[in-house]
Amino acid sequence: VARQERGIRTRQLILESAGAVFAEHGYAGTTICDVYNRVGLTKGAFYFHFASKDELAEEVLAAQVGRNQYPVVPRELKLQELVDSGMVFAHALTYDPILQGSIRLSLDLHAGEIDRLRPFRAWIAQNLRALEEAREHGELHPRVDLLDTAELLVGSFSGVQVLSHALSGRRDLERRVSVLLSHLLPSFAVPGVVAKLDMAPDRGSRVLAEMRQPAWEDSNILEMRAA
Amino acid sequence: VARQERGIRTRQLILESAGAVFAEHGYAGTTICDVYNRVGLTKGAFYFHFASKDELAEEVLAAQVGRNQYPVVPRELKLQELVDSGMVFAHALTYDPILQGSIRLSLDLHAGEIDRLRPFRAWIAQNLRALEEAREHGELHPRVDLLDTAELLVGSFSGVQVLSHALSGRRDLERRVSVLLSHLLPSFAVPGVVAKLDMAPDRGSRVLAEMRQPAWEDSNILEMRAA
Amino acid sequence: VARQERGIRTRQLILESAGAVFAEHGYAGTTICDVYNRVGLTKGAFYFHFASKDELAEEVLAAQVGRNQYPVVPRELKLQELVDSGMVFAHALTYDPILQGSIRLSLDLHAGEIDRLRPFRAWIAQNLRALEEAREHGELHPRVDLLDTAELLVGSFSGVQVLSHALSGRRDLERRVSVLLSHLLPSFAVPGVVAKLDMAPDRGSRVLAEMRQPAWEDSNILEMRAA
Amino acid sequence: VARQERGIRTRQLILESAGAVFAEHGYAGTTICDVYNRVGLTKGAFYFHFASKDELAEEVLAAQVGRNQYPVVPRELKLQELVDSGMVFAHALTYDPILQGSIRLSLDLHAGEIDRLRPFRAWIAQNLRALEEAREHGELHPRVDLLDTAELLVGSFSGVQVLSHALSGRRDLERRVSVLLSHLLPSFAVPGVVAKLDMAPDRGSRVLAEMRQPAWEDSNILEMRAA
DNA sequence: ACTGTCGGGACGCCCCGTTCAT
DNA sequence: ATGAACGGGGCGTCCCGACAGT
């Protein structure tokens, strides 16, 4: 049992390494060797945990799927929840290599045979739901097309993230996302609501701290999900 | 000697094929073989025109550098010029494989040793110039940060483009860019100006038609449009 | 872990095969494929043991460097030691493929970036030392230029070896070297000494047998001799 | 006809270039491209004059075959003629690229399908003839084996030449050959004859000058052959 | 007769994903 | 979990031919 402990730890190490390397070089540009060298393992060790490069990529992807839709704490303003989910995501992207790899893999079209669109669709769907709730709460302009907006949010977020990665190594990601939301939200939220939204760059970090109260001391986002 | 006709044609064929394949698979995922097979050539032919995969990529990139800053026709409203340049670019992206490959390569971090950021920086710089002119013409809100905005435009455009590529093979690209601009411009343009801007999805195509009238043949965009 | 047995064996097989092929075709004329096919291996196996063709060549070279200076048994006449070292070398050249390859690579100018002159210089230096000792023992003519002579020995030995390889596949190498020494030694050794020297073609083989008696296993020449 | 003039000139240029490159890199290590680039030609030009790389090599070889047996001016001592032929050959080797290439090709075993042994055999045969004449003139020790000696001369000359090429770029070739002959001749020539032989390093150059009297001012050895 | 442009295709080196025995 | 081996395939080189001008 203590034996399995290490196995799980190793597997996690590999996943994180893979995330980082995938994020950096994309699927085709990544060699398995890069991945296991980075954590001081050998080929054998790697193939004990993962059957193939494809499987590895899928696991990196899977580790994030259904999780970018961060279930933030409920707020009076539904749009604040939407903002929170984006800012928390941006925040997590700054330090979670698996998330970074996952995003890259999703953008990396035709990487193997994986369905890279799943994460996008899930993300869009989640935004769509949030917007629908916001509309029910009267937080949106009446003429806004919800699907268009949900997809726009996902697309522009992705692009801003790529640019931040390219220009600053993601160090200014949260600021850029904050700028993005500040520019975008007034276009579909009613003015009174916009004024009340907190879209500051450190919003993600604050929300995360808030969520950590009930003793989920593990920093990994996954565990936080329990809520 | 005059026989160079065919050589030039072949070279162009390869560049276009390369653009398409790069766009689809990224740098690392592209094999040179894919590129020349696609146009029925052989390795010998390919290597007669290009010394290496890297050089090929650089040529694809170079074919676009300094050209995404589409010289649009002057307008009364500077922001209309900004919109036009984006819409024309989006339009061109729907049919020009070299442009498509160039964008993908730019987003494809660490593709070889190429400076992939050059196109981004040029693009940002161009948007910045346009915004400065717009500010001088009083078309912008006073508190807008121009650099933030310029970078936001580039980032979100890129993201929207990737999403469109992934979801629809770029068929809805112009509509998505139109949506993007519609959402973004009110956040920095004064209301009176926004109302006068034409951001319709077919704006790019119409501007292009307009440009074709006189002798604009210095911009090779026109020739490509033949399709 | 103990399994490395086979690996070492394989590596040695490759080295020997490489020696033979290099000897036959030179560096540029040798294909790695020739080398591993010859011993029934595959590309993968080869590249597990050697990183590149260059490294392979260097290992072949290195396997011989510091070994052509055959530590012969001490004799009263220093010149007999010189003769012995040459004859033993000639003898070893008839059956040791690595030695053969090594020589060929040394003569093969500009083979990659390897310093092919090292073996030559070492060889010359060793002959020079032997001649100096001989001079101290009064075995040489007074007017002999030692460096000239040392270099002449190396050069003419090499040439005779090449010719023997070309004309008889090295079958008559020992006889030719014997002839060479018989012609050369009187030109710098004093007559009384020359008369006492044993330069018979089978001298190399006899010296080797003599060396095998006690525990000379530090010289791996002996093991190879098993054949 | 004047047209052909240039053709012949071009062909000669290629041959010389080829000699130099073959000398430097051997047969397998030489690319045709190296050869014609070196003289500013293109592939087309090359293939007009030579059908293939093999043919080129054969022509380089042929340009020298039957010519290393330099028919020197007759001397009272047949051995002086032998010496002269060697020294002239050494001299020519210092500046004639075709000769250099030819030698390298001969030593480059298994270069294509060319019979590389022909030059060796011819050279040996010529030395053998010279020795036989010398024997008839009573210039040799009675017990000397002529064939052994002839082959030894060829082999050791070749080796000395290779070493000189490797160590000094052939700058000291004539001195080394002079040393070689000085050491070798006393082993088969009778003392009285040896004392009269001129084996100085500049012997080759002097003999050549002597041969040039009858107005064969072309420095190329080929033309001198007319005598 | 001679030279240059363009293209074809074989092959060499090496990387990489993967399997197997231990 | 490791050392060893396998084999597919990518990149790039190279030899050469097909023509077209001159």
PDB file of C-alpha atoms in Angstrom, chain A:
ATOM      1  CA  VAL A   1       0.000   0.000   0.000  1.00  0.00           C
ATOM      2  CA  ALA A   2       2.851   2.300   0.822  1.00  0.00           C
ATOM      3  CA  ARG A   3       4.204   0.966  -2.408  1.00  0.00           C
ATOM      4  CA  GLN A   4       1.279   2.315  -4.376  1.00  0.00           C
ATOM      5  CA  GLU A   5       1.839   5.615  -2.685  1.00  0.00           C
ATOM      6  CA  ARG A   6       5.014   6.171  -4.608  1.00  0.00           C
ATOM      7  CA  GLY A   7       3.467   4.915  -7.814  1.00  0.00           C
ATOM      8  CA  ILE A   8       0.749   7.516  -7.623  1.00  0.00           C
ATOM      9  CA  ARG A   9       3.253  10.176  -6.802  1.00  0.00           C
ATOM     10  CA  THR A  10       5.370   9.171  -9.780  1.00  0.00           C
ATOM     11  CA  ARG A  11       2.401   9.174 -12.061  1.00  0.00           C
ATOM     12  CA  GLN A  12       1.527  12.654 -10.916  1.00  0.00           C
ATOM     13  CA  LEU A  13       5.080  13.804 -11.473  1.00  0.00           C
ATOM     14  CA  ILE A  14       4.978  12.512 -14.996  1.00  0.00           C
ATOM     15  CA  LEU A  15       1.675  14.208 -15.674  1.00  0.00           C
ATOM     16  CA  GLU A  16       3.015  17.512 -14.470  1.00  0.00           C
ATOM     17  CA  SER A  17       6.171  17.166 -16.456  1.00  0.00           C
ATOM     18  CA  ALA A  18       4.165  16.239 -19.498  1.00  0.00           C
ATOM     19  CA  GLY A  19       1.927  19.235 -18.990  1.00  0.00           C
ATOM     20  CA  ALA A  20       4.911  21.539 -18.924  1.00  0.00           C
ATOM     21  CA  VAL A  21       6.537  20.009 -21.973  1.00  0.00           C
ATOM     22  CA  PHE A  22       3.343  19.816 -23.979  1.00  0.00           C
ATOM     23  CA  ALA A  23       2.661  23.429 -23.092  1.00  0.00           C
ATOM     24  CA  GLU A  24       6.058  24.404 -24.340  1.00  0.00           C
ATOM     25  CA  HIS A  25       6.433  22.305 -27.472  1.00  0.00           C
ATOM     26  CA  GLY A  26       2.994  21.110 -28.421  1.00  0.00           C
ATOM     27  CA  TYR A  27       2.080  17.516 -29.017  1.00  0.00           C
ATOM     28  CA  ALA A  28       4.222  16.723 -32.025  1.00  0.00           C
ATOM     29  CA  GLY A  29       7.162  18.676 -30.713  1.00  0.00           C
ATOM     30  CA  THR A  30       7.204  16.812 -27.445  1.00  0.00           C
ATOM     31  CA  THR A  31       9.277  13.696 -27.019  1.00  0.00           C
ATOM     32  CA  ILE A  32       8.473  11.204 -24.357  1.00  0.00           C
ATOM     33  CA  CYS A  33      12.095  11.347 -23.434  1.00  0.00           C
ATOM     34  CA  ASP A  34      11.789  15.020 -22.579  1.00  0.00           C
ATOM     35  CA  VAL A  35       8.959  14.175 -20.268  1.00  0.00           C
ATOM     36  CA  TYR A  36      10.604  11.491 -18.199  1.00  0.00           C
ATOM     37  CA  ASN A  37      14.065  12.984 -18.215  1.00  0.00           C
ATOM     38  CA  ARG A  38      12.618  16.097 -16.668  1.00  0.00           C
ATOM     39  CA  VAL A  39      11.688  14.137 -13.582  1.00  0.00           C
ATOM     40  CA  GLY A  40      14.686  11.833 -13.584  1.00  0.00           C
ATOM     41  CA  LEU A  41      12.915   8.706 -14.670  1.00  0.00           C
ATOM     42  CA  THR A  42      13.628   6.132 -17.311  1.00  0.00           C
ATOM     43  CA  LYS A  43      11.708   4.895 -20.267  1.00  0.00           C
ATOM     44  CA  GLY A  44      10.649   1.792 -18.415  1.00  0.00           C
ATOM     45  CA  ALA A  45       9.231   3.791 -15.569  1.00  0.00           C
ATOM     46  CA  PHE A  46       7.252   5.903 -17.951  1.00  0.00           C
ATOM     47  CA  TYR A  47       5.788   3.006 -19.857  1.00  0.00           C
ATOM     48  CA  PHE A  48       4.770   1.403 -16.626  1.00  0.00           C
ATOM     49  CA  HIS A  49       2.414   4.262 -15.967  1.00  0.00           C
ATOM     50  CA  PHE A  50       1.315   5.198 -19.464  1.00  0.00           C
ATOM     51  CA  ALA A  51       0.832   2.953 -22.429  1.00  0.00           C
ATOM     52  CA  SER A  52       1.686   5.505 -25.079  1.00  0.00           C
ATOM     53  CA  LYS A  53       2.269   9.110 -25.888  1.00  0.00           C
ATOM     54  CA  ASP A  54      -1.315   9.428 -26.984  1.00  0.00           C
ATOM     55  CA  GLU A  55      -2.578   8.089 -23.724  1.00  0.00           C
ATOM     56  CA  LEU A  56      -0.354  10.488 -21.878  1.00  0.00           C
ATOM     57  CA  ALA A  57      -1.772  13.401 -23.808  1.00  0.00           C
ATOM     58  CA  GLU A  58      -5.269  12.227 -23.203  1.00  0.00           C
ATOM     59  CA  GLU A  59      -4.634  11.952 -19.503  1.00  0.00           C
ATOM     60  CA  VAL A  60      -3.255  15.464 -19.432  1.00  0.00           C
ATOM     61  CA  LEU A  61      -6.343  16.591 -21.268  1.00  0.00           C
ATOM     62  CA  ALA A  62      -8.629  14.532 -19.058  1.00  0.00           C
ATOM     63  CA  ALA A  63      -7.040  15.867 -15.906  1.00  0.00           C
ATOM     64  CA  GLN A  64      -8.473  19.200 -16.879  1.00  0.00           C
ATOM     65  CA  VAL A  65     -11.679  18.394 -18.675  1.00  0.00           C
ATOM     66  CA  GLY A  66     -14.717  19.127 -16.566  1.00  0.00           C
ATOM     67  CA  ARG A  67     -12.536  21.186 -14.366  1.00  0.00           C
ATOM     68  CA  ASN A  68     -11.986  24.397 -16.238  1.00  0.00           C
ATOM     69  CA  GLN A  69     -15.595  25.028 -15.448  1.00  0.00           C
ATOM     70  CA  TYR A  70     -14.535  26.105 -12.026  1.00  0.00           C
ATOM     71  CA  PRO A  71     -17.505  25.950  -9.704  1.00  0.00           C
ATOM     72  CA  VAL A  72     -16.887  29.119  -7.891  1.00  0.00           C
ATOM     73  CA  VAL A  73     -18.656  30.145  -4.781  1.00  0.00           C
ATOM     74  CA  PRO A  74     -22.167  31.431  -5.400  1.00  0.00           C
ATOM     75  CA  ARG A  75     -22.620  35.163  -5.697  1.00  0.00           C
ATOM     76  CA  GLU A  76     -25.593  37.428  -5.838  1.00  0.00           C
ATOM     77  CA  LEU A  77     -24.549  38.513  -9.332  1.00  0.00           C
ATOM     78  CA  LYS A  78     -24.357  35.590 -11.696  1.00  0.00           C
ATOM     79  CA  LEU A  79     -21.948  37.554 -13.837  1.00  0.00           C
ATOM     80  CA  GLN A  80     -19.611  37.798 -10.903  1.00  0.00           C
ATOM     81  CA  GLU A  81     -19.573  34.018 -10.915  1.00  0.00           C
ATOM     82  CA  LEU A  82     -18.727  34.081 -14.610  1.00  0.00           C
ATOM     83  CA  VAL A  83     -15.926  36.551 -13.967  1.00  0.00           C
ATOM     84  CA  ASP A  84     -14.713  34.540 -11.000  1.00  0.00           C
ATOM     85  CA  SER A  85     -14.549  31.350 -12.992  1.00  0.00           C
ATOM     86  CA  GLY A  86     -12.455  33.083 -15.642  1.00  0.00           C
ATOM     87  CA  MET A  87     -10.150  34.757 -13.176  1.00  0.00           C
ATOM     88  CA  VAL A  88      -9.664  31.608 -11.166  1.00  0.00           C
ATOM     89  CA  PHE A  89      -8.888  29.765 -14.353  1.00  0.00           C
ATOM     90  CA  ALA A  90      -6.382  32.421 -15.347  1.00  0.00           C
ATOM     91  CA  HIS A  91      -4.839  32.276 -11.923  1.00  0.00           C
ATOM     92  CA  ALA A  92      -4.525  28.507 -12.007  1.00  0.00           C
ATOM     93  CA  LEU A  93      -2.967  28.721 -15.449  1.00  0.00           C
ATOM     94  CA  THR A  94      -0.082  30.655 -14.031  1.00  0.00           C
ATOM     95  CA  TYR A  95       1.162  27.795 -11.912  1.00  0.00           C
ATOM     96  CA  ASP A  96      -0.499  24.539 -12.890  1.00  0.00           C
ATOM     97  CA  PRO A  97       1.562  22.833 -15.589  1.00  0.00           C
ATOM     98  CA  ILE A  98      -1.106  20.260 -16.285  1.00  0.00           C
ATOM     99  CA  LEU A  99      -3.574  22.983 -17.015  1.00  0.00           C
ATOM    100  CA  GLN A 100      -1.074  24.724 -19.235  1.00  0.00           C
ATOM    101  CA  GLY A 101      -0.377  21.568 -21.156  1.00  0.00           C
ATOM    102  CA  SER A 102      -4.020  20.820 -21.442  1.00  0.00           C
ATOM    103  CA  ILE A 103      -4.738  24.183 -22.984  1.00  0.00           C
ATOM    104  CA  ARG A 104      -1.909  23.875 -25.416  1.00  0.00           C
ATOM    105  CA  LEU A 105      -3.030  20.436 -26.440  1.00  0.00           C
ATOM    106  CA  SER A 106      -6.523  21.699 -26.995  1.00  0.00           C
ATOM    107  CA  LEU A 107      -5.280  24.460 -29.255  1.00  0.00           C
ATOM    108  CA  ASP A 108      -2.892  22.080 -30.968  1.00  0.00           C
ATOM    109  CA  LEU A 109      -5.146  20.978 -33.723  1.00  0.00           C
ATOM    110  CA  HIS A 110      -4.999  17.446 -34.950  1.00  0.00           C
ATOM    111  CA  ALA A 111      -2.696  16.268 -32.261  1.00  0.00           C
ATOM    112  CA  GLY A 112      -2.997  12.572 -32.734  1.00  0.00           C
ATOM    113  CA  GLU A 113      -6.543  11.363 -32.737  1.00  0.00           C
ATOM    114  CA  ILE A 114      -7.639  12.961 -29.539  1.00  0.00           C
ATOM    115  CA  ASP A 115     -10.826  14.931 -29.529  1.00  0.00           C
ATOM    116  CA  ARG A 116      -9.352  18.237 -28.666  1.00  0.00           C
ATOM    117  CA  LEU A 117     -12.614  20.029 -29.023  1.00  0.00           C
ATOM    118  CA  ARG A 118     -14.227  18.485 -25.978  1.00  0.00           C
ATOM    119  CA  PRO A 119     -12.634  20.968 -23.568  1.00  0.00           C
ATOM    120  CA  PHE A 120     -13.687  23.863 -25.745  1.00  0.00           C
ATOM    121  CA  ARG A 121     -17.240  22.691 -26.015  1.00  0.00           C
ATOM    122  CA  ALA A 122     -17.470  22.058 -22.304  1.00  0.00           C
ATOM    123  CA  TRP A 123     -16.101  25.466 -21.599  1.00  0.00           C
ATOM    124  CA  ILE A 124     -18.471  27.136 -23.992  1.00  0.00           C
ATOM    125  CA  ALA A 125     -21.384  25.210 -22.524  1.00  0.00           C
ATOM    126  CA  GLN A 126     -20.486  26.309 -19.052  1.00  0.00           C
ATOM    127  CA  ASN A 127     -20.270  29.922 -20.057  1.00  0.00           C
ATOM    128  CA  LEU A 128     -23.533  29.578 -21.855  1.00  0.00           C
ATOM    129  CA  ARG A 129     -25.223  28.280 -18.711  1.00  0.00           C
ATOM    130  CA  ALA A 130     -23.796  31.113 -16.670  1.00  0.00           C
ATOM    131  CA  LEU A 131     -25.050  33.647 -19.196  1.00  0.00           C
ATOM    132  CA  GLU A 132     -28.508  32.109 -19.200  1.00  0.00           C
ATOM    133  CA  GLU A 133     -28.707  32.398 -15.465  1.00  0.00           C
ATOM    134  CA  ALA A 134     -27.484  35.951 -15.685  1.00  0.00           C
ATOM    135  CA  ARG A 135     -30.168  36.729 -18.207  1.00  0.00           C
ATOM    136  CA  GLU A 136     -32.806  35.279 -15.895  1.00  0.00           C
ATOM    137  CA  HIS A 137     -31.483  37.555 -13.238  1.00  0.00           C
ATOM    138  CA  GLY A 138     -31.800  40.491 -15.585  1.00  0.00           C
ATOM    139  CA  GLU A 139     -28.112  41.172 -15.650  1.00  0.00           C
ATOM    140  CA  LEU A 140     -27.779  41.173 -19.425  1.00  0.00           C
ATOM    141  CA  HIS A 141     -28.746  43.473 -22.216  1.00  0.00           C
ATOM    142  CA  PRO A 142     -31.853  42.107 -23.821  1.00  0.00           C
ATOM    143  CA  ARG A 143     -30.471  41.766 -27.378  1.00  0.00           C
ATOM    144  CA  VAL A 144     -27.360  39.842 -26.586  1.00  0.00           C
ATOM    145  CA  ASP A 145     -26.875  36.539 -28.400  1.00  0.00           C
ATOM    146  CA  LEU A 146     -25.813  34.186 -25.649  1.00  0.00           C
ATOM    147  CA  LEU A 147     -24.082  31.543 -27.747  1.00  0.00           C
ATOM    148  CA  ASP A 148     -22.105  34.119 -29.667  1.00  0.00           C
ATOM    149  CA  THR A 149     -21.028  35.665 -26.431  1.00  0.00           C
ATOM    150  CA  ALA A 150     -20.092  32.397 -24.773  1.00  0.00           C
ATOM    151  CA  GLU A 151     -17.977  31.414 -27.719  1.00  0.00           C
ATOM    152  CA  LEU A 152     -16.462  34.857 -27.900  1.00  0.00           C
ATOM    153  CA  LEU A 153     -15.441  34.637 -24.267  1.00  0.00           C
ATOM    154  CA  VAL A 154     -13.744  31.290 -24.817  1.00  0.00           C
ATOM    155  CA  GLY A 155     -12.026  32.340 -28.005  1.00  0.00           C
ATOM    156  CA  SER A 156     -10.727  35.647 -26.784  1.00  0.00           C
ATOM    157  CA  PHE A 157      -9.630  34.194 -23.458  1.00  0.00           C
ATOM    158  CA  SER A 158      -7.645  31.553 -25.301  1.00  0.00           C
ATOM    159  CA  GLY A 159      -6.021  34.083 -27.536  1.00  0.00           C
ATOM    160  CA  VAL A 160      -5.115  36.407 -24.715  1.00  0.00           C
ATOM    161  CA  GLN A 161      -3.629  33.472 -22.883  1.00  0.00           C
ATOM    162  CA  VAL A 162      -1.505  32.464 -25.871  1.00  0.00           C
ATOM    163  CA  LEU A 163      -0.286  35.998 -26.313  1.00  0.00           C
ATOM    164  CA  SER A 164       0.574  36.275 -22.661  1.00  0.00           C
ATOM    165  CA  HIS A 165       2.449  33.016 -22.850  1.00  0.00           C
ATOM    166  CA  ALA A 166       4.380  34.190 -25.864  1.00  0.00           C
ATOM    167  CA  LEU A 167       5.170  37.677 -24.654  1.00  0.00           C
ATOM    168  CA  SER A 168       5.681  37.274 -20.946  1.00  0.00           C
ATOM    169  CA  GLY A 169       5.670  33.598 -20.135  1.00  0.00           C
ATOM    170  CA  ARG A 170       2.222  34.086 -18.650  1.00  0.00           C
ATOM    171  CA  ARG A 171       3.432  36.419 -15.967  1.00  0.00           C
ATOM    172  CA  ASP A 172       0.924  39.065 -16.994  1.00  0.00           C
ATOM    173  CA  LEU A 173      -1.845  36.641 -17.762  1.00  0.00           C
ATOM    174  CA  GLU A 174      -4.151  37.741 -14.975  1.00  0.00           C
ATOM    175  CA  ARG A 175      -3.778  41.354 -15.848  1.00  0.00           C
ATOM    176  CA  ARG A 176      -4.529  40.644 -19.476  1.00  0.00           C
ATOM    177  CA  VAL A 177      -7.594  38.609 -18.648  1.00  0.00           C
ATOM    178  CA  SER A 178      -8.712  41.358 -16.356  1.00  0.00           C
ATOM    179  CA  VAL A 179      -8.345  43.811 -19.224  1.00  0.00           C
ATOM    180  CA  LEU A 180     -10.195  41.465 -21.527  1.00  0.00           C
ATOM    181  CA  LEU A 181     -13.144  41.123 -19.191  1.00  0.00           C
ATOM    182  CA  SER A 182     -13.235  44.833 -18.485  1.00  0.00           C
ATOM    183  CA  HIS A 183     -13.555  45.499 -22.180  1.00  0.00           C
ATOM    184  CA  LEU A 184     -15.954  42.713 -22.905  1.00  0.00           C
ATOM    185  CA  LEU A 185     -18.450  42.747 -20.095  1.00  0.00           C
ATOM    186  CA  PRO A 186     -19.959  46.175 -20.680  1.00  0.00           C
ATOM    187  CA  SER A 187     -20.955  44.923 -24.098  1.00  0.00           C
ATOM    188  CA  PHE A 188     -23.463  42.466 -22.714  1.00  0.00           C
ATOM    189  CA  ALA A 189     -23.961  43.307 -19.023  1.00  0.00           C
ATOM    190  CA  VAL A 190     -26.253  46.102 -17.947  1.00  0.00           C
ATOM    191  CA  PRO A 191     -24.339  49.116 -16.661  1.00  0.00           C
ATOM    192  CA  GLY A 192     -25.532  48.830 -13.078  1.00  0.00           C
ATOM    193  CA  VAL A 193     -24.177  45.306 -12.863  1.00  0.00           C
ATOM    194  CA  VAL A 194     -20.859  46.095 -14.492  1.00  0.00           C
ATOM    195  CA  ALA A 195     -20.176  48.743 -11.918  1.00  0.00           C
ATOM    196  CA  LYS A 196     -20.538  46.192  -9.173  1.00  0.00           C
ATOM    197  CA  LEU A 197     -18.326  43.500 -10.686  1.00  0.00           C
ATOM    198  CA  ASP A 198     -14.881  42.837  -9.309  1.00  0.00           C
ATOM    199  CA  MET A 199     -12.577  42.119 -12.224  1.00  0.00           C
ATOM    200  CA  ALA A 200      -9.278  43.084 -10.662  1.00  0.00           C
ATOM    201  CA  PRO A 201      -6.230  41.044 -11.715  1.00  0.00           C
ATOM    202  CA  ASP A 202      -5.920  39.439  -8.310  1.00  0.00           C
ATOM    203  CA  ARG A 203      -9.539  38.397  -8.234  1.00  0.00           C
ATOM    204  CA  GLY A 204      -8.678  34.788  -9.042  1.00  0.00           C
ATOM    205  CA  SER A 205      -6.249  34.513  -6.228  1.00  0.00           C
ATOM    206  CA  ARG A 206      -8.695  36.043  -3.751  1.00  0.00           C
ATOM    207  CA  VAL A 207     -11.520  33.757  -4.754  1.00  0.00           C
ATOM    208  CA  LEU A 208      -9.249  30.799  -4.389  1.00  0.00           C
ATOM    209  CA  ALA A 209      -8.250  31.871  -0.903  1.00  0.00           C
ATOM    210  CA  GLU A 210     -11.886  32.256  -0.022  1.00  0.00           C
ATOM    211  CA  MET A 211     -12.599  28.738  -1.247  1.00  0.00           C
ATOM    212  CA  ARG A 212      -9.799  27.327   0.774  1.00  0.00           C
ATOM    213  CA  GLN A 213     -11.370  28.213   4.130  1.00  0.00           C
ATOM    214  CA  PRO A 214     -13.192  24.883   4.712  1.00  0.00           C
ATOM    215  CA  ALA A 215      -9.822  23.177   5.107  1.00  0.00           C
ATOM    216  CA  TRP A 216      -8.981  22.025   1.599  1.00  0.00           C
ATOM    217  CA  GLU A 217      -5.404  22.716   2.216  1.00  0.00           C
ATOM    218  CA  ASP A 218      -4.289  20.817  -0.813  1.00  0.00           C
ATOM    219  CA  SER A 219      -3.412  23.434  -3.309  1.00  0.00           C
ATOM    220  CA  ASN A 220      -4.501  21.313  -6.209  1.00  0.00           C
ATOM    221  CA  ILE A 221      -7.582  22.554  -7.872  1.00  0.00           C
ATOM    222  CA  LEU A 222      -8.923  19.071  -8.249  1.00  0.00           C
ATOM    223  CA  GLU A 223      -9.486  18.533  -4.609  1.00  0.00           C
ATOM    224  CA  MET A 224     -11.093  21.933  -4.223  1.00  0.00           C
ATOM    225  CA  ARG A 225     -13.797  20.781  -6.526  1.00  0.00           C
ATOM    226  CA  ALA A 226     -15.393  18.756  -3.751  1.00  0.00           C
ATOM    227  CA  ALA A 227     -17.490  21.724  -2.763  1.00  0.00           C
TER     228      ALA A 227
END
